[in-house]
């Protein structure tokens, strides 16, 4: 028997590889080898599933990463920023998923609201880290650091995390002596 988590994880896989229009009960059941009854055990229907999927995306790719970094608040902000960048790299190849959620947000109000909340939370956290490390123009730097990640995922083919890390290192190099 699949757990709610299994259904949501498979939904992220489908979303990343086939896009939001492919998110159907039939495809989910086929991919998991389960019946519609199993789906309805966890969700009331596709609208409820989509809500849960978007919440799962936010929790897994935003909230959990910030929580891990903030689990050691005594560390200097510069170190926490480095940890965040490395954690993002260790989340695996999520570029296709990030692009798919953004495409979904262009066509669906609920997905748009979640994407806006995710973008706001991510850039706000980057702003706070930059400000805590004493960096100038924290709003602008937060947007720059975030745009590196977003833009890298839209390149064809997407940049590898090693390539993204090189861009981050270049962007942060002028501030290396500012580390706490």
XYZ file of N, CA, C and O in Angstrom:
720
model
N 0.847 -1.186 0.000
C 0.000 0.000 0.000
C 0.889 1.245 0.000
O 1.832 1.352 0.774
N 0.569 2.164 -0.865
C 1.338 3.393 -0.969
C 0.891 4.377 0.112
O -0.277 4.459 0.458
N 1.851 5.126 0.608
C 1.556 6.170 1.582
C 1.204 7.452 0.834
O 1.445 7.578 -0.376
N 0.683 8.403 1.562
C 0.406 9.716 0.985
C 1.698 10.298 0.396
O 1.695 10.882 -0.687
N 2.792 10.109 1.108
C 4.105 10.583 0.653
C 4.477 9.955 -0.693
O 5.011 10.635 -1.569
N 4.195 8.671 -0.864
C 4.490 7.998 -2.136
C 3.726 8.652 -3.288
O 4.286 8.867 -4.366
N 2.450 8.930 -3.063
C 1.630 9.573 -4.088
C 2.190 10.949 -4.443
O 2.254 11.323 -5.616
N 2.580 11.691 -3.424
C 3.099 13.042 -3.661
C 4.462 13.002 -4.340
O 4.728 13.790 -5.264
N 5.327 12.100 -3.910
C 6.647 11.985 -4.544
C 6.511 11.609 -6.018
O 7.218 12.154 -6.872
N 5.600 10.683 -6.309
C 5.387 10.291 -7.717
C 4.818 11.459 -8.514
O 5.164 11.650 -9.682
N 3.969 12.248 -7.885
C 3.435 13.427 -8.550
C 4.528 14.409 -8.932
O 4.487 15.013 -10.013
N 5.513 14.579 -8.055
C 6.636 15.467 -8.388
C 7.432 14.921 -9.567
O 7.886 15.695 -10.422
N 7.592 13.599 -9.627
C 8.308 12.981 -10.746
C 7.553 13.224 -12.056
O 8.140 13.609 -13.071
N 6.241 13.011 -12.020
C 5.422 13.232 -13.218
C 5.458 14.703 -13.615
O 5.633 15.034 -14.791
N 5.293 15.568 -12.645
C 5.312 17.003 -12.915
C 6.627 17.415 -13.573
O 6.635 18.128 -14.574
N 7.739 16.947 -13.030
C 9.056 17.305 -13.566
C 9.272 16.766 -14.972
O 9.876 17.434 -15.817
N 8.785 15.574 -15.244
C 9.081 14.949 -16.532
C 8.027 15.205 -17.607
O 8.360 15.271 -18.794
N 6.756 15.369 -17.203
C 5.684 15.478 -18.190
C 4.847 16.747 -18.083
O 4.052 17.032 -18.964
N 5.009 17.482 -16.971
C 4.261 18.721 -16.793
C 2.925 18.521 -16.103
O 2.432 17.397 -15.967
N 2.334 19.625 -15.686
C 1.084 19.596 -14.922
C -0.079 18.934 -15.654
O -0.873 18.238 -15.014
N -0.227 19.098 -16.969
C -1.357 18.446 -17.632
C -1.342 16.916 -17.499
O -2.379 16.274 -17.606
N -0.170 16.337 -17.264
C -0.067 14.881 -17.145
C -0.462 14.370 -15.756
O -0.554 13.156 -15.551
N -0.692 15.273 -14.819
C -1.072 14.848 -13.466
C -2.520 14.380 -13.461
O -3.451 15.169 -13.304
N -2.701 13.090 -13.669
C -4.031 12.489 -13.652
C -4.035 11.319 -12.680
O -2.986 10.712 -12.411
N -5.207 11.021 -12.193
C -5.342 9.871 -11.291
C -4.897 8.613 -12.025
O -4.195 7.764 -11.453
N -5.288 8.491 -13.273
C -4.953 7.296 -14.044
C -3.450 7.096 -14.156
O -2.943 5.991 -13.927
N -2.717 8.158 -14.488
C -1.268 8.021 -14.632
C -0.608 7.744 -13.287
O 0.296 6.909 -13.191
N -1.053 8.424 -12.260
C -0.505 8.168 -10.921
C -0.706 6.702 -10.539
O 0.222 6.042 -10.055
N -1.925 6.195 -10.734
C -2.222 4.802 -10.392
C -1.376 3.837 -11.217
O -0.832 2.856 -10.689
N -1.255 4.126 -12.500
C -0.447 3.278 -13.375
C 1.009 3.248 -12.910
O 1.616 2.180 -12.816
N 1.570 4.414 -12.624
C 2.979 4.498 -12.231
C 3.228 3.809 -10.892
O 4.301 3.249 -10.679
N 2.259 3.898 -9.978
C 2.431 3.282 -8.661
C 1.911 1.847 -8.614
O 2.100 1.148 -7.612
N 1.245 1.411 -9.674
C 0.696 0.062 -9.715
C -0.438 -0.129 -8.716
O -0.568 -1.210 -8.126
N -1.241 0.910 -8.551
C -2.316 0.868 -7.556
C -3.648 1.253 -8.192
O -3.712 1.687 -9.339
N -4.707 1.113 -7.413
C -6.049 1.416 -7.902
C -6.460 2.832 -7.511
O -5.858 3.447 -6.630
N -7.531 3.291 -8.139
C -8.087 4.599 -7.800
C -8.562 4.626 -6.352
O -8.507 5.670 -5.701
N -8.991 3.487 -5.854
C -9.420 3.422 -4.455
C -8.300 3.805 -3.505
O -8.529 4.473 -2.493
N -7.094 3.380 -3.833
C -5.938 3.735 -3.010
C -5.688 5.243 -3.055
O -5.372 5.859 -2.034
N -5.864 5.824 -4.245
C -5.708 7.273 -4.377
C -6.723 7.987 -3.487
O -6.388 8.891 -2.725
N -7.991 7.547 -3.600
C -9.060 8.216 -2.851
C -8.976 7.951 -1.345
O -9.597 8.667 -0.571
N -8.195 6.990 -0.955
C -7.945 6.766 0.474
C -7.186 7.954 1.071
O -7.376 8.301 2.232
N -6.330 8.561 0.253
C -5.494 9.675 0.721
C -5.990 11.053 0.293
O -5.695 12.040 0.958
N -6.705 11.129 -0.817
C -7.105 12.420 -1.379
C -8.573 12.370 -1.801
O -9.051 11.343 -2.257
N -9.238 13.504 -1.707
C -10.664 13.568 -2.083
C -10.865 13.663 -3.586
O -11.955 13.452 -4.084
N -9.836 14.008 -4.293
C -9.909 14.158 -5.747
C -8.681 14.908 -6.220
O -7.781 15.237 -5.438
N -8.638 15.185 -7.508
C -7.467 15.870 -8.061
C -7.271 17.276 -7.511
O -6.119 17.666 -7.269
N -8.313 18.055 -7.276
C -8.060 19.376 -6.693
C -7.337 19.279 -5.329
O -6.383 20.019 -5.078
N -7.776 18.370 -4.485
C -7.114 18.176 -3.193
C -5.703 17.645 -3.350
O -4.789 18.018 -2.606
N -5.528 16.759 -4.329
C -4.192 16.216 -4.591
C -3.250 17.330 -5.058
O -2.123 17.431 -4.586
N -3.722 18.163 -5.963
C -2.870 19.250 -6.468
C -2.473 20.208 -5.345
O -1.330 20.663 -5.279
N -3.413 20.488 -4.454
C -3.097 21.347 -3.301
C -2.013 20.692 -2.453
O -1.033 21.334 -2.072
N -2.193 19.417 -2.155
C -1.206 18.691 -1.350
C 0.141 18.612 -2.063
O 1.198 18.719 -1.433
N 0.116 18.447 -3.381
C 1.357 18.361 -4.161
C 2.125 19.677 -4.115
O 3.344 19.685 -3.918
N 1.425 20.773 -4.277
C 2.076 22.080 -4.204
C 2.633 22.340 -2.802
O 3.748 22.850 -2.656
N 1.891 21.957 -1.786
C 2.391 22.091 -0.413
C 3.628 21.215 -0.196
O 4.588 21.631 0.467
N 3.602 20.020 -0.766
C 4.738 19.095 -0.656
C 5.969 19.683 -1.352
O 7.086 19.617 -0.813
N 5.774 20.249 -2.525
C 6.868 20.898 -3.247
C 7.479 22.003 -2.387
O 8.702 22.082 -2.224
N 6.639 22.858 -1.824
C 7.122 23.959 -0.998
C 7.871 23.449 0.228
O 8.954 23.935 0.558
N 7.307 22.460 0.889
C 7.933 21.925 2.100
C 9.277 21.267 1.783
O 10.264 21.475 2.492
N 9.325 20.503 0.720
C 10.533 19.729 0.403
C 11.660 20.574 -0.181
O 12.842 20.328 0.104
N 11.297 21.566 -0.998
C 12.330 22.306 -1.714
C 12.537 23.730 -1.214
O 13.336 24.465 -1.783
N 11.827 24.105 -0.163
C 12.035 25.432 0.424
C 12.123 25.333 1.944
O 13.188 25.520 2.528
N 11.021 25.001 2.578
C 10.961 24.993 4.044
C 12.000 24.076 4.662
O 12.715 24.479 5.589
N 12.116 22.859 4.161
C 13.051 21.908 4.772
C 14.502 22.359 4.624
O 15.313 22.153 5.533
N 14.839 22.995 3.499
C 16.214 23.460 3.305
C 16.539 24.602 4.269
O 17.613 24.623 4.881
N 15.616 25.534 4.409
C 15.825 26.644 5.347
C 15.916 26.108 6.771
O 16.776 26.530 7.550
N 15.057 25.153 7.097
C 15.078 24.568 8.447
C 16.416 23.899 8.755
O 16.937 24.028 9.868
N 16.977 23.191 7.787
C 18.279 22.541 8.000
C 19.356 23.589 8.259
O 20.147 23.468 9.196
N 19.369 24.635 7.444
C 20.381 25.692 7.617
C 20.195 26.384 8.963
O 21.159 26.650 9.681
N 18.956 26.650 9.319
C 18.681 27.366 10.571
C 18.775 26.468 11.802
O 18.667 26.959 12.918
N 19.003 25.191 11.623
C 19.175 24.302 12.776
C 20.484 24.595 13.505
O 20.703 24.124 14.618
N 21.345 25.382 12.871
C 22.602 25.815 13.489
C 22.707 27.337 13.405
O 23.593 27.879 12.726
N 21.815 28.040 14.105
C 21.774 29.501 13.979
C 23.016 30.203 14.528
O 23.232 31.371 14.219
N 23.820 29.492 15.316
C 25.039 30.084 15.865
C 26.130 30.266 14.808
O 27.078 31.019 15.018
N 25.981 29.577 13.674
C 26.986 29.707 12.621
C 26.891 31.086 11.981
O 25.801 31.643 11.850
N 28.013 31.631 11.547
C 27.984 32.923 10.862
C 27.101 32.854 9.610
O 26.991 31.803 8.967
N 26.498 33.970 9.260
C 25.600 34.024 8.108
C 26.294 33.591 6.820
O 25.686 32.941 5.967
N 27.566 33.944 6.666
C 28.304 33.548 5.461
C 28.392 32.027 5.352
O 28.252 31.467 4.262
N 28.583 31.359 6.468
C 28.661 29.894 6.475
C 27.278 29.298 6.181
O 27.147 28.335 5.425
N 26.237 29.903 6.766
C 24.879 29.412 6.507
C 24.506 29.598 5.036
O 23.856 28.740 4.441
N 24.944 30.695 4.428
C 24.683 30.900 2.999
C 25.371 29.822 2.170
O 24.775 29.250 1.254
N 26.611 29.526 2.492
C 27.338 28.460 1.788
C 26.626 27.121 1.964
O 26.506 26.341 1.015
N 26.154 26.858 3.176
C 25.430 25.596 3.432
C 24.153 25.532 2.615
O 23.795 24.477 2.100
N 23.451 26.640 2.537
C 22.219 26.669 1.747
C 22.520 26.356 0.280
O 21.834 25.530 -0.338
N 23.516 26.986 -0.268
C 23.879 26.739 -1.669
C 24.223 25.275 -1.871
O 23.769 24.639 -2.827
N 24.999 24.702 -0.953
C 25.351 23.284 -1.068
C 24.136 22.377 -0.917
O 24.012 21.372 -1.618
N 23.232 22.706 0.000
C 22.008 21.912 0.170
C 21.164 21.937 -1.095
O 20.610 20.902 -1.488
N 21.041 23.086 -1.700
C 20.277 23.189 -2.940
C 20.905 22.262 -3.985
O 20.188 21.560 -4.708
N 22.214 22.218 -4.027
C 22.902 21.328 -4.961
C 22.686 19.863 -4.660
O 22.632 19.033 -5.561
N 22.512 19.537 -3.386
C 22.317 18.136 -2.989
C 20.873 17.668 -3.103
O 20.600 16.496 -2.891
N 19.941 18.558 -3.422
C 18.548 18.136 -3.556
C 18.339 17.348 -4.835
O 17.232 16.946 -5.151
N 19.402 17.136 -5.560
C 19.294 16.380 -6.794
C 18.983 17.308 -7.952
O 19.017 18.526 -7.836
N 18.672 16.713 -9.047
C 18.392 17.492 -10.240
C 16.944 17.959 -10.202
O 16.059 17.324 -10.754
N 16.707 19.063 -9.517
C 15.343 19.579 -9.395
C 15.046 20.677 -10.404
O 13.969 21.267 -10.373
N 15.963 20.941 -11.326
C 15.757 22.020 -12.296
C 14.492 21.783 -13.120
O 13.703 22.712 -13.332
N 14.268 20.561 -13.580
C 13.073 20.275 -14.378
C 11.807 20.494 -13.560
O 10.810 20.997 -14.073
N 11.848 20.133 -12.293
C 10.693 20.338 -11.424
C 10.436 21.821 -11.211
O 9.296 22.286 -11.284
N 11.483 22.576 -10.950
C 11.334 24.022 -10.755
C 10.732 24.677 -11.995
O 9.828 25.508 -11.896
N 11.204 24.295 -13.172
C 10.669 24.844 -14.419
C 9.208 24.420 -14.592
O 8.358 25.225 -14.991
N 8.893 23.165 -14.287
C 7.521 22.671 -14.441
C 6.550 23.394 -13.511
O 5.430 23.731 -13.918
N 6.971 23.657 -12.283
C 6.092 24.377 -11.355
C 5.891 25.808 -11.846
O 4.773 26.342 -11.799
N 6.938 26.430 -12.353
C 6.798 27.790 -12.890
C 5.859 27.808 -14.104
O 5.043 28.728 -14.255
N 5.966 26.811 -14.968
C 5.059 26.733 -16.121
C 3.618 26.538 -15.652
O 2.688 27.175 -16.179
N 3.426 25.694 -14.669
C 2.106 25.450 -14.097
C 1.554 26.757 -13.507
O 0.379 27.085 -13.665
N 2.403 27.512 -12.852
C 1.990 28.772 -12.219
C 1.533 29.808 -13.249
O 0.771 30.715 -12.915
N 1.973 29.668 -14.477
C 1.535 30.595 -15.533
C 0.106 30.302 -15.986
O -0.529 31.140 -16.607
N -0.388 29.102 -15.645
C -1.697 28.679 -16.136
C -2.710 28.389 -15.034
O -3.877 28.137 -15.332
N -2.276 28.416 -13.784
C -3.146 27.990 -12.691
C -2.948 28.937 -11.508
O -1.818 29.114 -11.037
N -4.036 29.515 -11.028
C -3.959 30.515 -9.959
C -3.385 29.931 -8.666
O -2.581 30.578 -7.993
N -3.804 28.737 -8.309
C -3.304 28.127 -7.074
C -1.795 27.865 -7.162
O -1.051 28.153 -6.224
N -1.352 27.341 -8.290
C 0.089 27.116 -8.480
C 0.834 28.444 -8.465
O 1.941 28.535 -7.916
N 0.225 29.476 -9.026
C 0.849 30.801 -9.033
C 1.020 31.325 -7.610
O 2.066 31.868 -7.254
N -0.002 31.167 -6.785
C 0.080 31.627 -5.399
C 1.191 30.911 -4.638
O 1.946 31.535 -3.888
N 1.304 29.612 -4.859
C 2.365 28.853 -4.184
C 3.724 29.285 -4.706
O 4.661 29.501 -3.925
N 3.862 29.445 -6.031
C 5.149 29.864 -6.596
C 5.545 31.239 -6.083
O 6.710 31.464 -5.745
N 4.594 32.148 -5.989
C 4.899 33.472 -5.448
C 5.346 33.373 -3.989
O 6.295 34.054 -3.583
N 4.683 32.542 -3.219
C 5.055 32.365 -1.807
C 6.451 31.749 -1.692
O 7.269 32.182 -0.878
N 6.731 30.750 -2.517
C 8.048 30.112 -2.516
C 9.126 31.124 -2.903
O 10.157 31.231 -2.225
N 8.891 31.868 -3.972
C 9.878 32.869 -4.399
C 10.107 33.910 -3.311
O 11.251 34.288 -3.025
N 9.024 34.366 -2.707
C 9.129 35.369 -1.641
C 9.912 34.813 -0.450
O 10.803 35.472 0.084
N 9.605 33.595 -0.050
C 10.287 32.987 1.102
C 11.768 32.780 0.817
O 12.621 33.039 1.658
N 12.075 32.284 -0.341
C 13.472 32.039 -0.699
C 14.266 33.342 -0.765
O 15.368 33.421 -0.222
N 13.725 34.342 -1.469
C 14.479 35.597 -1.579
C 14.557 36.319 -0.240
O 15.579 36.941 0.059
N 13.519 36.230 0.559
C 13.566 36.856 1.890
C 14.648 36.200 2.746
O 15.392 36.884 3.452
N 14.751 34.879 2.674
C 15.780 34.202 3.455
C 17.173 34.578 2.965
O 18.075 34.830 3.775
N 17.354 34.648 1.659
C 18.648 35.091 1.126
C 18.945 36.521 1.566
O 20.087 36.843 1.909
N 17.936 37.383 1.559
C 18.125 38.764 1.995
C 18.570 38.816 3.449
O 19.511 39.538 3.801
N 17.923 38.029 4.294
C 18.271 38.002 5.718
C 19.709 37.520 5.906
O 20.485 38.127 6.655
N 20.079 36.454 5.224
C 21.453 35.948 5.343
C 22.461 36.993 4.878
O 23.491 37.203 5.528
N 22.162 37.633 3.744
C 23.094 38.633 3.222
C 23.210 39.815 4.178
O 24.308 40.314 4.433
N 22.085 40.244 4.704
C 22.084 41.357 5.649
C 22.838 40.991 6.930
O 23.632 41.780 7.443
N 22.636 39.761 7.418
C 23.328 39.318 8.637
C 24.826 39.233 8.440
O 25.586 39.407 9.380
N 25.241 38.957 7.235
C 26.695 38.874 7.004
C 27.283 40.247 6.748
O 28.480 40.394 6.516
N 26.426 41.284 6.771
C 26.908 42.651 6.628
C 27.037 43.105 5.193
O 27.683 44.112 4.911
N 26.424 42.373 4.287
C 26.516 42.729 2.875
C 25.653 43.925 2.522
O 24.631 44.187 3.156
N 26.103 44.657 1.526
C 25.357 45.825 1.052
C 24.246 45.383 0.107
O 24.317 44.322 -0.496
N 23.250 46.229 -0.023
C 22.132 46.017 -0.930
C 21.539 44.607 -0.816
O 21.505 43.844 -1.793
N 21.057 44.250 0.361
C 20.580 42.877 0.575
C 19.418 42.465 -0.323
O 19.366 41.309 -0.747
N 18.516 43.385 -0.645
C 17.398 43.018 -1.524
C 17.893 42.653 -2.921
O 17.480 41.646 -3.496
N 18.786 43.473 -3.439
C 19.318 43.243 -4.785
C 20.173 41.978 -4.821
O 20.068 41.171 -5.751
N 21.012 41.768 -3.810
C 21.851 40.571 -3.789
C 20.998 39.319 -3.649
O 21.287 38.302 -4.290
N 19.950 39.375 -2.855
C 19.057 38.218 -2.707
C 18.443 37.859 -4.060
O 18.390 36.677 -4.438
N 18.001 38.872 -4.789
C 17.425 38.606 -6.120
C 18.480 38.040 -7.061
O 18.202 37.101 -7.816
N 19.687 38.595 -7.028
C 20.758 38.090 -7.895
C 21.054 36.621 -7.605
O 21.109 35.797 -8.522
N 21.228 36.289 -6.340
C 21.551 34.906 -5.981
C 20.424 33.960 -6.384
O 20.672 32.849 -6.872
N 19.192 34.404 -6.199
C 18.049 33.563 -6.567
C 17.922 33.428 -8.082
O 17.646 32.342 -8.602
N 18.145 34.519 -8.790
C 18.039 34.482 -10.249
C 19.088 33.569 -10.883
O 18.839 32.996 -11.947
N 20.216 33.405 -10.246
C 21.220 32.458 -10.750
C 20.606 31.069 -10.809
O 20.694 30.371 -11.822
N 19.968 30.663 -9.737
C 19.374 29.326 -9.677
C 18.211 29.195 -10.661
O 18.130 28.228 -11.418
N 17.320 30.170 -10.660
C 16.146 30.108 -11.536
C 16.583 30.107 -13.004
O 16.126 29.282 -13.798
N 17.468 31.010 -13.348
C 17.917 31.106 -14.734
C 18.665 29.872 -15.195
O 18.504 29.432 -16.341
N 19.467 29.304 -14.320
C 20.242 28.114 -14.685
C 19.325 26.961 -15.072
O 19.638 26.184 -15.978
N 18.172 26.872 -14.412
C 17.235 25.800 -14.721
C 16.537 25.979 -16.051
O 16.023 25.023 -16.627
N 16.522 27.201 -16.557
C 15.841 27.468 -17.823
C 16.761 27.361 -19.022
O 16.291 27.448 -20.167
N 18.038 27.187 -18.785
C 18.952 27.007 -19.913
C 18.744 25.617 -20.504
O 18.327 24.697 -19.819
N 19.031 25.478 -21.791
C 18.887 24.191 -22.458
C 20.240 23.795 -23.005
O 20.773 24.481 -23.877
N 20.829 22.737 -22.475
C 20.379 21.991 -21.307
C 20.633 22.805 -20.036
O 21.470 23.722 -20.037
N 19.929 22.464 -18.953
C 20.145 23.193 -17.701
C 21.598 23.042 -17.235
O 22.246 22.038 -17.518
N 22.083 24.052 -16.532
C 23.433 23.962 -15.976
C 23.478 22.859 -14.924
O 22.495 22.616 -14.224
N 24.619 22.220 -14.806
C 24.823 21.264 -13.718
C 25.025 22.059 -12.435
O 25.321 23.267 -12.478
N 24.921 21.381 -11.295
C 25.137 22.129 -10.063
C 26.579 22.611 -9.961
O 26.832 23.687 -9.442
N 27.518 21.857 -10.491
C 28.920 22.306 -10.486
C 29.048 23.635 -11.239
O 29.728 24.555 -10.774
N 28.374 23.744 -12.377
C 28.418 24.989 -13.151
C 27.708 26.124 -12.407
O 28.180 27.263 -12.408
N 26.581 25.798 -11.767
C 25.867 26.809 -10.992
C 26.739 27.276 -9.833
O 26.832 28.473 -9.552
N 27.399 26.346 -9.190
C 28.263 26.688 -8.060
C 29.383 27.622 -8.504
O 29.763 28.546 -7.774
N 29.924 27.395 -9.701
C 30.969 28.283 -10.223
C 30.435 29.710 -10.402
O 31.139 30.682 -10.119
N 29.189 29.834 -10.854
C 28.589 31.156 -11.025
C 28.383 31.810 -9.657
O 28.673 32.993 -9.472
N 27.877 31.032 -8.693
C 27.729 31.570 -7.335
C 29.072 32.043 -6.787
O 29.173 33.123 -6.218
N 30.089 31.218 -6.946
C 31.412 31.581 -6.432
C 31.905 32.880 -7.074
O 32.471 33.736 -6.388
N 31.676 33.034 -8.369
C 32.077 34.260 -9.055
C 31.295 35.465 -8.522
O 31.869 36.520 -8.260
N 29.990 35.290 -8.328
C 29.160 36.392 -7.821
C 29.548 36.782 -6.400
O 29.487 37.959 -6.032
N 29.965 35.808 -5.600
C 30.304 36.071 -4.198
C 31.777 36.430 -3.983
O 32.137 36.932 -2.918
N 32.614 36.194 -4.981
C 34.067 36.428 -4.831
C 34.416 37.826 -4.340
O 35.253 37.963 -3.448
N 33.791 38.878 -4.863
C 34.152 40.234 -4.370
C 33.881 40.417 -2.885
O 34.412 41.328 -2.271
N 33.060 39.571 -2.311
C 32.658 39.713 -0.901
C 33.337 38.679 -0.015
O 33.022 38.600 1.172
N 34.264 37.899 -0.570
C 34.887 36.807 0.186
C 35.580 37.306 1.440
O 35.555 36.658 2.475
N 36.162 38.490 1.407
C 36.864 39.022 2.583
C 35.879 39.495 3.655
O 36.270 39.728 4.794
N 34.585 39.615 3.277
C 33.562 40.057 4.225
C 33.060 38.925 5.118
O 32.250 39.158 6.006
N 33.525 37.690 4.859
C 33.006 36.553 5.618
C 33.204 36.750 7.098
O 34.229 37.259 7.548
N 32.177 36.278 7.824
C 32.242 36.410 9.290
C 33.120 35.338 9.881
O 33.303 34.295 9.369
